Every structure is written in structure tokens, then in C-alpha cells.
Tab-separated table of C-alpha atoms and ligand atoms in Angstrom:
chain	number	residue	atom	x	y	z
A	1	MET	CA	-8.781	-13.544	11.076
A	2	LEU	CA	-11.828	-14.936	13.164
A	3	ILE	CA	-13.859	-12.534	14.565
A	4	ARG	CA	-16.591	-13.358	17.661
A	5	LEU	CA	-19.944	-13.070	16.129
A	6	LYS	CA	-22.756	-12.192	19.066
A	7	PRO	CA	-24.754	-15.005	19.770
A	8	GLN	CA	-27.757	-14.036	17.208
A	9	TYR	CA	-30.007	-17.012	18.505
A	10	PRO	CA	-29.360	-17.162	22.622
A	11	ILE	CA	-30.893	-19.987	23.801
A	12	ARG	CA	-33.690	-18.092	26.024
A	13	PRO	CA	-34.152	-19.656	29.118
A	14	SER	CA	-38.103	-19.958	28.327
A	15	GLU	CA	-37.138	-22.233	25.313
A	16	ILE	CA	-35.408	-24.799	27.712
A	17	THR	CA	-39.108	-26.188	27.783
A	18	PRO	CA	-40.144	-27.453	31.237
A	19	GLU	CA	-40.825	-31.108	31.225
A	20	GLY	CA	-44.614	-31.503	30.911
A	21	VAL	CA	-44.726	-28.500	28.617
A	22	TYR	CA	-42.538	-30.727	26.425
A	23	HIS	CA	-44.379	-34.312	26.896
A	24	GLY	CA	-47.547	-32.099	25.725
A	25	ARG	CA	-45.739	-30.528	22.593
A	26	ARG	CA	-44.874	-34.142	22.229
A	27	ARG	CA	-48.456	-35.330	21.778
A	28	PHE	CA	-49.328	-32.287	20.230
A	29	LEU	CA	-46.876	-33.035	17.444
A	30	ALA	CA	-48.283	-36.506	17.544
A	31	GLN	CA	-51.772	-35.239	16.897
A	32	LEU	CA	-50.486	-33.233	13.991
A	33	GLY	CA	-49.849	-36.353	12.689
A	34	LEU	CA	-46.211	-36.258	12.734
A	35	GLY	CA	-46.279	-39.760	14.331
A	36	ALA	CA	-48.300	-41.318	12.088
A	37	ILE	CA	-45.649	-40.152	9.427
A	38	GLY	CA	-43.056	-41.594	11.456
A	39	LEU	CA	-45.004	-44.745	11.047
A	40	ALA	CA	-45.562	-44.758	7.418
A	41	ALA	CA	-42.300	-44.303	6.371
A	42	SER	CA	-39.884	-46.871	7.598
A	43	ALA	CA	-37.588	-44.530	5.636
A	44	CYS	CA	-37.150	-42.716	8.487
A	45	GLY	CA	-39.516	-43.871	11.291
A	46	LYS	CA	-40.621	-47.578	12.463
A	47	ALA	CA	-42.474	-46.288	15.254
A	48	GLY	CA	-45.765	-44.654	16.131
A	49	ALA	CA	-45.841	-41.239	18.077
A	50	PRO	CA	-42.936	-39.633	19.201
A	51	SER	CA	-42.651	-41.204	22.949
A	52	GLY	CA	-40.916	-41.151	26.212
A	53	ALA	CA	-38.882	-38.189	28.150
A	54	PRO	CA	-35.860	-36.819	26.304
A	55	GLN	CA	-33.107	-36.904	28.568
A	56	PRO	CA	-31.691	-33.121	29.109
A	57	GLN	CA	-28.574	-33.298	26.831
A	58	ALA	CA	-25.050	-31.716	27.252
A	59	ALA	CA	-25.346	-28.959	24.473
A	60	GLY	CA	-22.012	-29.517	23.440
A	61	ASP	CA	-19.287	-26.933	23.415
A	62	SER	CA	-20.494	-24.564	25.696
A	63	ALA	CA	-17.943	-21.920	24.905
A	64	GLY	CA	-19.226	-21.490	21.386
A	65	PHE	CA	-17.411	-21.163	17.959
A	66	LYS	CA	-15.987	-18.423	16.738
A	67	LEU	CA	-17.528	-17.811	13.828
A	68	ASP	CA	-16.423	-15.667	10.623
A	69	LYS	CA	-19.336	-15.138	8.624
A	70	ARG	CA	-23.014	-16.148	8.861
A	71	THR	CA	-25.490	-16.270	5.446
A	72	ASP	CA	-28.733	-16.591	6.013
A	73	MET	CA	-29.818	-18.957	3.054
A	74	ALA	CA	-33.256	-19.947	4.592
A	75	GLY	CA	-35.481	-16.451	3.406
A	76	LYS	CA	-35.062	-14.826	6.850
A	77	GLU	CA	-37.100	-18.067	8.012
A	78	ALA	CA	-37.283	-18.262	11.744
A	79	PRO	CA	-34.760	-20.882	12.933
A	80	THR	CA	-36.532	-23.748	14.693
A	81	PRO	CA	-36.030	-23.899	18.012
A	82	TYR	CA	-32.605	-25.289	19.486
A	83	GLU	CA	-34.951	-27.784	21.554
A	84	ASP	CA	-36.658	-29.182	18.799
A	85	VAL	CA	-33.484	-29.481	16.541
A	86	THR	CA	-32.070	-31.247	18.921
A	87	HIS	CA	-34.654	-33.418	20.262
A	88	TYR	CA	-36.695	-34.409	17.274
A	89	ASN	CA	-33.939	-36.531	15.654
A	90	ASN	CA	-33.580	-39.308	13.209
A	91	TYR	CA	-30.259	-41.220	13.764
A	92	TYR	CA	-31.159	-44.777	13.667
A	93	GLU	CA	-28.208	-46.076	14.976
A	94	PHE	CA	-29.357	-44.479	18.457
A	95	GLY	CA	-32.835	-45.654	18.032
A	96	THR	CA	-35.935	-45.366	15.062
A	97	ASP	CA	-38.164	-42.991	17.807
A	98	LYS	CA	-37.704	-39.704	17.349
A	99	SER	CA	-36.844	-38.804	21.002
A	100	GLU	CA	-34.596	-41.942	21.137
A	101	PRO	CA	-31.150	-40.344	19.889
A	102	ALA	CA	-31.486	-37.682	22.286
A	103	GLU	CA	-31.787	-40.607	24.846
A	104	TYR	CA	-29.131	-42.596	23.968
A	105	ALA	CA	-26.594	-40.850	22.019
A	106	GLY	CA	-24.841	-39.767	24.765
A	107	THR	CA	-22.587	-43.461	24.544
A	108	LEU	CA	-21.258	-41.833	21.032
A	109	ARG	CA	-17.442	-40.944	22.014
A	110	THR	CA	-16.300	-38.063	19.528
A	111	ARG	CA	-12.764	-37.893	21.069
A	112	PRO	CA	-10.678	-39.320	19.775
A	113	TRP	CA	-12.159	-38.927	16.173
A	114	THR	CA	-10.325	-39.463	12.852
A	115	LEU	CA	-11.762	-39.203	9.258
A	116	ALA	CA	-9.938	-41.364	6.831
A	117	VAL	CA	-10.155	-40.010	2.981
A	118	GLU	CA	-8.646	-42.355	0.688
A	119	GLY	CA	-9.975	-44.063	-2.850
A	120	GLU	CA	-9.120	-42.296	-6.208
A	121	CYS	CA	-7.498	-39.392	-5.088
A	122	ASP	CA	-3.556	-38.606	-4.825
A	123	ALA	CA	-3.489	-37.440	-1.586
A	124	PRO	CA	-4.942	-39.957	0.898
A	125	GLY	CA	-5.030	-39.005	4.211
A	126	HIS	CA	-6.706	-39.198	7.600
A	127	ILE	CA	-7.428	-36.020	9.828
A	128	GLY	CA	-8.186	-36.041	13.562
A	129	ILE	CA	-11.455	-33.980	14.327
A	130	ASP	CA	-9.438	-31.551	15.941
A	131	ASP	CA	-7.250	-30.342	13.522
A	132	LEU	CA	-10.191	-30.525	11.020
A	133	LEU	CA	-11.684	-27.775	13.186
A	134	LYS	CA	-9.207	-25.522	12.472
A	135	LEU	CA	-8.669	-26.345	8.646
A	136	PHE	CA	-10.775	-23.463	7.782
A	137	PRO	CA	-12.511	-20.545	8.974
A	138	LEU	CA	-16.275	-21.808	10.395
A	139	GLU	CA	-18.754	-20.413	9.048
A	140	GLU	CA	-22.502	-19.949	9.582
A	141	ARG	CA	-25.596	-21.426	7.200
A	142	ILE	CA	-29.117	-20.975	7.977
A	143	TYR	CA	-30.371	-23.687	5.536
A	144	ARG	CA	-33.631	-25.414	5.873
A	145	HIS	CA	-33.988	-29.149	6.122
A	146	ARG	CA	-36.483	-31.162	4.541
A	147	CYS	CA	-36.860	-35.090	5.835
A	148	VAL	CA	-38.754	-37.361	3.163
A	149	GLU	CA	-40.937	-38.348	5.887
A	150	GLY	CA	-42.858	-34.557	5.322
A	151	TRP	CA	-41.435	-32.643	8.302
A	152	SER	CA	-38.820	-29.783	8.331
A	153	ILE	CA	-36.704	-27.355	10.145
A	154	VAL	CA	-34.320	-24.493	9.737
A	155	VAL	CA	-31.137	-24.483	11.519
A	156	PRO	CA	-27.964	-22.716	11.968
A	157	TRP	CA	-25.187	-24.945	10.938
A	158	ASP	CA	-21.652	-24.250	11.869
A	159	GLY	CA	-18.894	-25.492	9.378
A	160	PHE	CA	-17.138	-25.078	6.321
A	161	ALA	CA	-17.825	-26.021	2.347
A	162	LEU	CA	-17.534	-29.643	1.671
A	163	GLY	CA	-15.542	-28.668	-1.595
A	164	PRO	CA	-12.184	-27.278	-0.078
A	165	LEU	CA	-11.934	-30.001	2.092
A	166	LEU	CA	-12.274	-32.333	-0.553
A	167	ALA	CA	-9.870	-30.650	-2.896
A	168	ARG	CA	-7.211	-31.134	0.181
A	169	PHE	CA	-6.879	-34.554	-0.932
A	170	LYS	CA	-6.611	-34.556	-4.641
A	171	PRO	CA	-9.230	-36.493	-6.241
A	172	ASN	CA	-7.572	-37.871	-9.597
A	173	SER	CA	-9.234	-38.213	-13.344
A	174	LYS	CA	-11.212	-41.423	-12.144
A	175	ALA	CA	-12.970	-39.696	-9.021
A	176	LYS	CA	-16.701	-39.457	-9.810
A	177	TYR	CA	-18.652	-40.234	-7.254
A	178	VAL	CA	-17.725	-39.767	-3.113
A	179	ALA	CA	-18.860	-42.564	-0.782
A	180	PHE	CA	-19.352	-41.574	3.125
A	181	THR	CA	-19.161	-43.830	5.940
A	182	THR	CA	-20.840	-43.220	9.359
A	183	LEU	CA	-19.483	-44.889	12.446
A	184	TYR	CA	-20.977	-48.203	13.575
A	185	ASP	CA	-19.602	-49.597	16.868
A	186	PRO	CA	-22.462	-51.735	18.404
A	187	LYS	CA	-20.916	-51.215	21.922
A	188	GLN	CA	-21.583	-47.251	21.702
A	189	MET	CA	-24.864	-47.940	19.804
A	190	PRO	CA	-26.652	-50.426	21.873
A	191	HIS	CA	-30.294	-49.075	20.582
A	192	ALA	CA	-29.480	-49.328	16.841
A	193	GLY	CA	-33.033	-50.126	15.275
A	194	GLY	CA	-32.054	-53.780	13.504
A	195	VAL	CA	-33.268	-52.065	10.371
A	196	LEU	CA	-30.603	-50.832	8.087
A	197	PRO	CA	-27.524	-52.390	7.098
A	198	TRP	CA	-24.827	-50.757	8.861
A	199	PRO	CA	-22.665	-49.224	8.590
A	200	TYR	CA	-25.190	-45.850	7.381
A	201	ARG	CA	-23.907	-45.027	3.942
A	202	GLU	CA	-24.279	-42.433	1.674
A	203	GLY	CA	-22.995	-40.942	-1.647
A	204	LEU	CA	-22.902	-38.310	-4.000
A	205	ARG	CA	-21.439	-37.180	-7.564
A	206	LEU	CA	-18.283	-35.887	-7.108
A	207	ASP	CA	-20.029	-32.430	-8.858
A	208	GLU	CA	-22.560	-32.540	-6.220
A	209	ALA	CA	-20.086	-32.836	-3.524
A	210	MET	CA	-18.331	-30.157	-5.035
A	211	HIS	CA	-21.195	-27.676	-5.208
A	212	PRO	CA	-20.829	-24.668	-3.117
A	213	LEU	CA	-23.937	-25.465	-0.985
A	214	ALA	CA	-22.668	-28.556	0.069
A	215	PHE	CA	-21.968	-28.213	3.721
A	216	LEU	CA	-19.798	-29.962	6.016
A	217	SER	CA	-21.539	-29.094	9.753
A	218	LEU	CA	-19.286	-29.486	12.756
A	219	GLY	CA	-21.719	-27.649	15.190
A	220	LEU	CA	-25.191	-26.016	15.169
A	221	TYR	CA	-26.394	-22.763	16.747
A	222	GLY	CA	-22.657	-21.931	17.537
A	223	LYS	CA	-22.413	-24.512	19.255
A	224	ALA	CA	-20.634	-28.163	19.018
A	225	LEU	CA	-22.932	-30.461	17.157
A	226	PRO	CA	-24.659	-32.706	19.713
A	227	ASN	CA	-24.413	-35.803	19.624
A	228	GLN	CA	-27.841	-37.132	18.303
A	229	ASN	CA	-27.135	-34.704	15.356
A	230	GLY	CA	-24.232	-36.691	13.954
A	231	ALA	CA	-20.905	-35.478	16.311
A	232	PRO	CA	-18.552	-34.487	15.328
A	233	LEU	CA	-18.993	-34.196	11.774
A	234	ARG	CA	-22.205	-34.287	9.543
A	235	LEU	CA	-23.102	-33.184	5.712
A	236	THR	CA	-25.989	-30.852	5.415
A	237	LEU	CA	-26.685	-30.894	1.567
A	238	PRO	CA	-29.898	-28.586	1.602
A	239	TRP	CA	-31.502	-29.417	-1.783
A	240	LYS	CA	-31.530	-32.784	-0.748
A	241	TYR	CA	-33.921	-35.312	1.431
A	242	GLY	CA	-32.650	-35.391	5.073
A	243	PHE	CA	-31.267	-39.113	4.622
A	244	LYS	CA	-28.646	-37.909	2.291
A	245	SER	CA	-26.851	-35.856	5.309
A	246	ILE	CA	-25.150	-38.550	6.934
A	247	LYS	CA	-23.775	-38.184	10.238
A	248	SER	CA	-20.846	-39.038	12.729
A	249	ILE	CA	-18.944	-39.627	9.372
A	250	VAL	CA	-15.408	-41.822	9.625
A	251	ARG	CA	-14.649	-42.435	6.272
A	252	ILE	CA	-14.717	-40.143	2.922
A	253	GLU	CA	-13.994	-42.582	-0.883
A	254	PHE	CA	-13.532	-41.253	-3.955
A	255	THR	CA	-15.197	-43.850	-6.310
A	256	GLN	CA	-15.442	-44.547	-10.203
A	257	GLN	CA	-18.717	-45.958	-9.554
A	258	ALA	CA	-21.603	-45.079	-7.722
A	259	PRO	CA	-21.567	-46.116	-4.370
A	260	GLN	CA	-24.117	-48.430	-2.647
A	261	THR	CA	-25.870	-45.883	-0.055
A	262	THR	CA	-28.297	-47.631	2.470
A	263	TRP	CA	-31.759	-46.310	2.150
A	264	ASN	CA	-31.346	-47.134	-1.759
A	265	ILE	CA	-30.157	-50.841	-0.193
A	266	SER	CA	-32.870	-51.275	1.980
A	267	ALA	CA	-35.574	-49.708	-0.506
A	268	PRO	CA	-34.805	-48.838	-3.834
A	269	ASP	CA	-38.149	-47.851	-4.761
A	270	GLU	CA	-38.375	-45.751	-2.060
A	271	TYR	CA	-35.218	-43.936	-1.648
A	272	GLY	CA	-33.274	-42.842	-5.274
A	273	PHE	CA	-29.915	-42.091	-5.182
A	274	TYR	CA	-30.784	-38.726	-5.968
A	275	ALA	CA	-33.361	-38.112	-3.492
A	276	ASN	CA	-33.668	-34.121	-4.629
A	277	VAL	CA	-36.554	-33.078	-2.550
A	278	ASN	CA	-38.836	-32.623	-5.534
A	279	PRO	CA	-42.430	-32.048	-4.967
A	280	GLY	CA	-43.306	-33.364	-8.355
A	281	VAL	CA	-42.264	-37.000	-7.395
A	282	ASP	CA	-44.485	-38.494	-4.723
A	283	HIS	CA	-43.097	-40.927	-1.995
A	284	PRO	CA	-44.534	-44.413	-3.432
A	285	ARG	CA	-46.644	-44.252	-0.138
A	286	TRP	CA	-47.455	-40.740	0.859
A	287	SER	CA	-47.410	-37.596	-1.211
A	288	GLN	CA	-44.158	-35.159	-1.534
A	289	LYS	CA	-46.232	-32.053	-2.355
A	290	THR	CA	-46.542	-30.419	1.187
A	291	GLU	CA	-44.212	-30.641	4.516
A	292	ARG	CA	-44.767	-29.884	7.934
A	293	ARG	CA	-42.649	-27.108	9.353
A	294	LEU	CA	-41.864	-28.018	12.996
A	295	GLY	CA	-44.031	-26.352	15.341
A	296	GLU	CA	-46.345	-24.810	12.785
A	297	LEU	CA	-49.740	-25.905	12.581
A	298	PHE	CA	-50.272	-26.089	8.825
A	299	LYS	CA	-48.738	-27.397	6.148
A	300	ARG	CA	-46.592	-25.549	3.527
A	301	PRO	CA	-45.980	-26.345	-0.252
A	302	THR	CA	-42.770	-28.141	-0.653
A	303	LEU	CA	-40.355	-26.622	-3.312
A	304	LEU	CA	-38.126	-27.931	-6.061
A	305	PHE	CA	-34.598	-28.326	-4.475
A	306	ASN	CA	-35.899	-27.319	-1.299
A	307	GLY	CA	-36.009	-24.090	-2.466
A	308	TYR	CA	-32.507	-24.196	-3.982
A	309	PRO	CA	-32.179	-23.552	-7.610
A	310	GLU	CA	-28.978	-22.735	-7.700
A	311	VAL	CA	-28.282	-26.630	-7.958
A	312	ALA	CA	-31.049	-27.386	-10.880
A	313	SER	CA	-27.814	-27.369	-13.164
A	314	LEU	CA	-26.474	-30.386	-11.854
A	315	TYR	CA	-29.306	-32.329	-13.027
A	316	SER	CA	-29.756	-30.827	-16.922
A	317	GLY	CA	-30.416	-33.693	-18.804
A	318	LEU	CA	-31.641	-35.783	-15.624
A	319	ASP	CA	-35.276	-36.826	-15.733
A	320	LEU	CA	-35.846	-36.023	-12.249
A	321	ARG	CA	-38.902	-38.398	-12.152
A	322	THR	CA	-36.545	-41.734	-13.092
A	323	TYR	CA	-33.575	-40.591	-11.600
A	324	PHE	CA	-34.967	-39.364	-8.160
B	1	MTE	N1	-25.555	-41.990	10.025
B	1	MTE	C1	-27.043	-41.716	9.967
B	1	MTE	N2	-27.121	-40.353	9.618
B	1	MTE	C2	-28.198	-39.746	9.403
B	1	MTE	C3	-29.303	-40.650	9.831
B	1	MTE	C4	-29.228	-42.071	10.616
B	1	MTE	O1	-30.441	-42.696	10.727
B	1	MTE	N3	-27.921	-42.302	10.766
B	1	MTE	N4	-30.681	-40.064	9.447
B	1	MTE	C5	-30.973	-39.127	8.295
B	1	MTE	C6	-32.292	-38.381	8.322
B	1	MTE	S1	-33.584	-38.933	7.736
B	1	MTE	C7	-32.417	-37.270	8.375
B	1	MTE	S2	-33.886	-36.690	8.127
B	1	MTE	C8	-31.370	-36.687	9.247
B	1	MTE	C9	-31.851	-36.064	10.636
B	1	MTE	O2	-30.926	-34.958	10.632
B	1	MTE	P1	-31.209	-34.135	12.334
B	1	MTE	O3	-31.343	-35.060	13.545
B	1	MTE	O4	-29.937	-33.563	12.898
B	1	MTE	O5	-32.388	-33.077	12.016
B	1	MTE	O6	-30.236	-37.242	9.115
B	1	MTE	C10	-29.896	-38.224	8.032
B	1	MTE	N5	-28.387	-38.849	8.911
B	2	MO	MO1	-35.124	-37.836	6.961
């Protein structure tokens, strides 16, 4: 039975930052170097300092989700304020500046929305988003998220484990990988930075996708996902760099061969297929030893697998310096 959990993170009026303060804080982040990181990292940032005033964006379903459990998997670290999680984004289909997704993703239509699941499986099919939302009890997972650019956040995500969803489509013995595809519609995405081969694609080994930490997010902070965070459904893979957590998924395909992935196609020396968070493997253009948690002044050490050692057995026998 579903119980209605009392929101543990009520969004206080004080968190809805007045615009002036907001601009100030953006400048502050820029001064801290986050803008410069964005500049350096073609992986997730073309542009310089975060700029422009984000438009106020409807924050998903105001009625809220009914969650039947909540698991803190971020070691009791304070979740990053909702305002930051939803206004400092990477979603290149809506622009390459951190502030652009919140500004432009309002044109994304998330209803009707159909997820197709096909390829090497015995029960391929389609499922509409509103049926998907009812398929499993919704739970909340508080996870750390670490972008390859060197910033990180802590987010209460709402959804369910990816594995049981995939299992319903009965992957067959040839299924070794899972490929994921984001919607691409230039009409809904007029601000797409012309920098990536669309549609955005990602992939996992099947056993990675079945790992209990792999999560399908349908909401955050107890509400439907805002468009800029990947509505209506996205992956959340907390032990991997953020670019693996593909947004606004329309298609899942079980494959025999490793699927092509967007960042690996565009810069194979910089973005590997595995993309596990690893402070011991520097990006060719910057160190991965530390990261800056949004809102914090000082950098903190980056942890192997982003502090989720339970996934280590997936990679035993792999040289993570080569298979990055
Ligand atoms: N389709 C799509 N998915 C995407 C991206 C993108 O540009 N397009 N950016 C990725 C990157 S680099 C990161 S860090 C996360 C950011 O998720 P957030 O904006 O919810 O924090 O989304 C990932 N998923
Ligand atoms: Mo990222």
C-alpha cells in the first residue's frame, strides 16, 4: 500500500530566491570557477559564466507524488536546494549554458509520451508515461550526482529501480547491453546547441543496468520532474559521471553489441563508455581528484564510484584506467 510521506524537504519560501540575490549567486558561482569549468569542458559546457535570468518554471506536479519509501544514499548530506537542482542544468537539447534548460525547456511536451522497449527481448512493447508511473511503487532515493565537469549535487530522486522495469520486457540470452535514446524534436528544441550528434544516446552493460542502484527517475523532491531535469523520465546512475544519466527517454533497446553513446562518439578520448566516477583517472584536460558541491566554497575529494563501492564487483578484472 502506498503511504503519503510527509515532505521532508518542504520548499521554503526563503528558498525561492529573489531575482537579485539569484543573479548575485550566479556571479558568485561564476567567480568560484564553475563558469570556467563550463568553458573548459566541452563535455557539458560550451559557454562561459552562467548567464541570463532563468525564467520561473512550473515545478512539475504540485500535487506531489505518493512515495512508499525513502532511502538516504548520500550519507546524510544535505540535499542541494531545489532552486539549484532545477536551475543549474546540463541539457544540451535546450542550450549549452547552465541556465538555458530552465529557461527554454518549457517547450518540451511530456504528454502524451510513450517509451518503446525493443531489441533482444521476448516481450518488446510500448508503455505510456501515465501507465509507467503506476507500474511500481514510487520510492525516493537521495543520491550524490557528480558531473564530469567537476561540480556535484545531492538530489532526492523519485521513481523506481531500473532492473525490474527492464525485466518485464524479458531480455533474451543475446541481450548484453542496453541502449537508451532521448527524444529529439527540433521544433520542441529550437535552442539545441549544434554541438552533439542527436538524438542523445547512452548505454550500459545489461548487468550494470540491472544493478539495484540503477534508478529510473520520474520526479525529484517529491514532484514530477521539471522539464529541464529530463521529464518525464530519465536515468539516475549515481556511480557514473552525470552524462550517463540520460534525460527524456523515448526508447530502450537490448543489444548484443555495445551501443554508441553521444559523448563517446563526439570525444572518445575524453568520455569513455563506462564513465565511472574515478578520481584516479583524470580527464585529459582537467583533474578529477576533487569536485565542488553547488553552494559550497571549497572543493572536496572525489570518491571512487562517487562513494558507491557496492558497484565495484561489476568491474572486477577491468583495468579502470583503460576502460574509463
Ligand atoms: N538528453 C540529455 N541527457 C543528459 C544531458 C544532455 O545534455 N542531454 N546532460 C547530461 C549531463 S552532462 C548531466 S551532468 C546531467 C545533468 O542532470 P541535471 O540537469 O538534472 O542535474 O544530465 C545528463 N543527461
Ligand atoms: Mo555532466
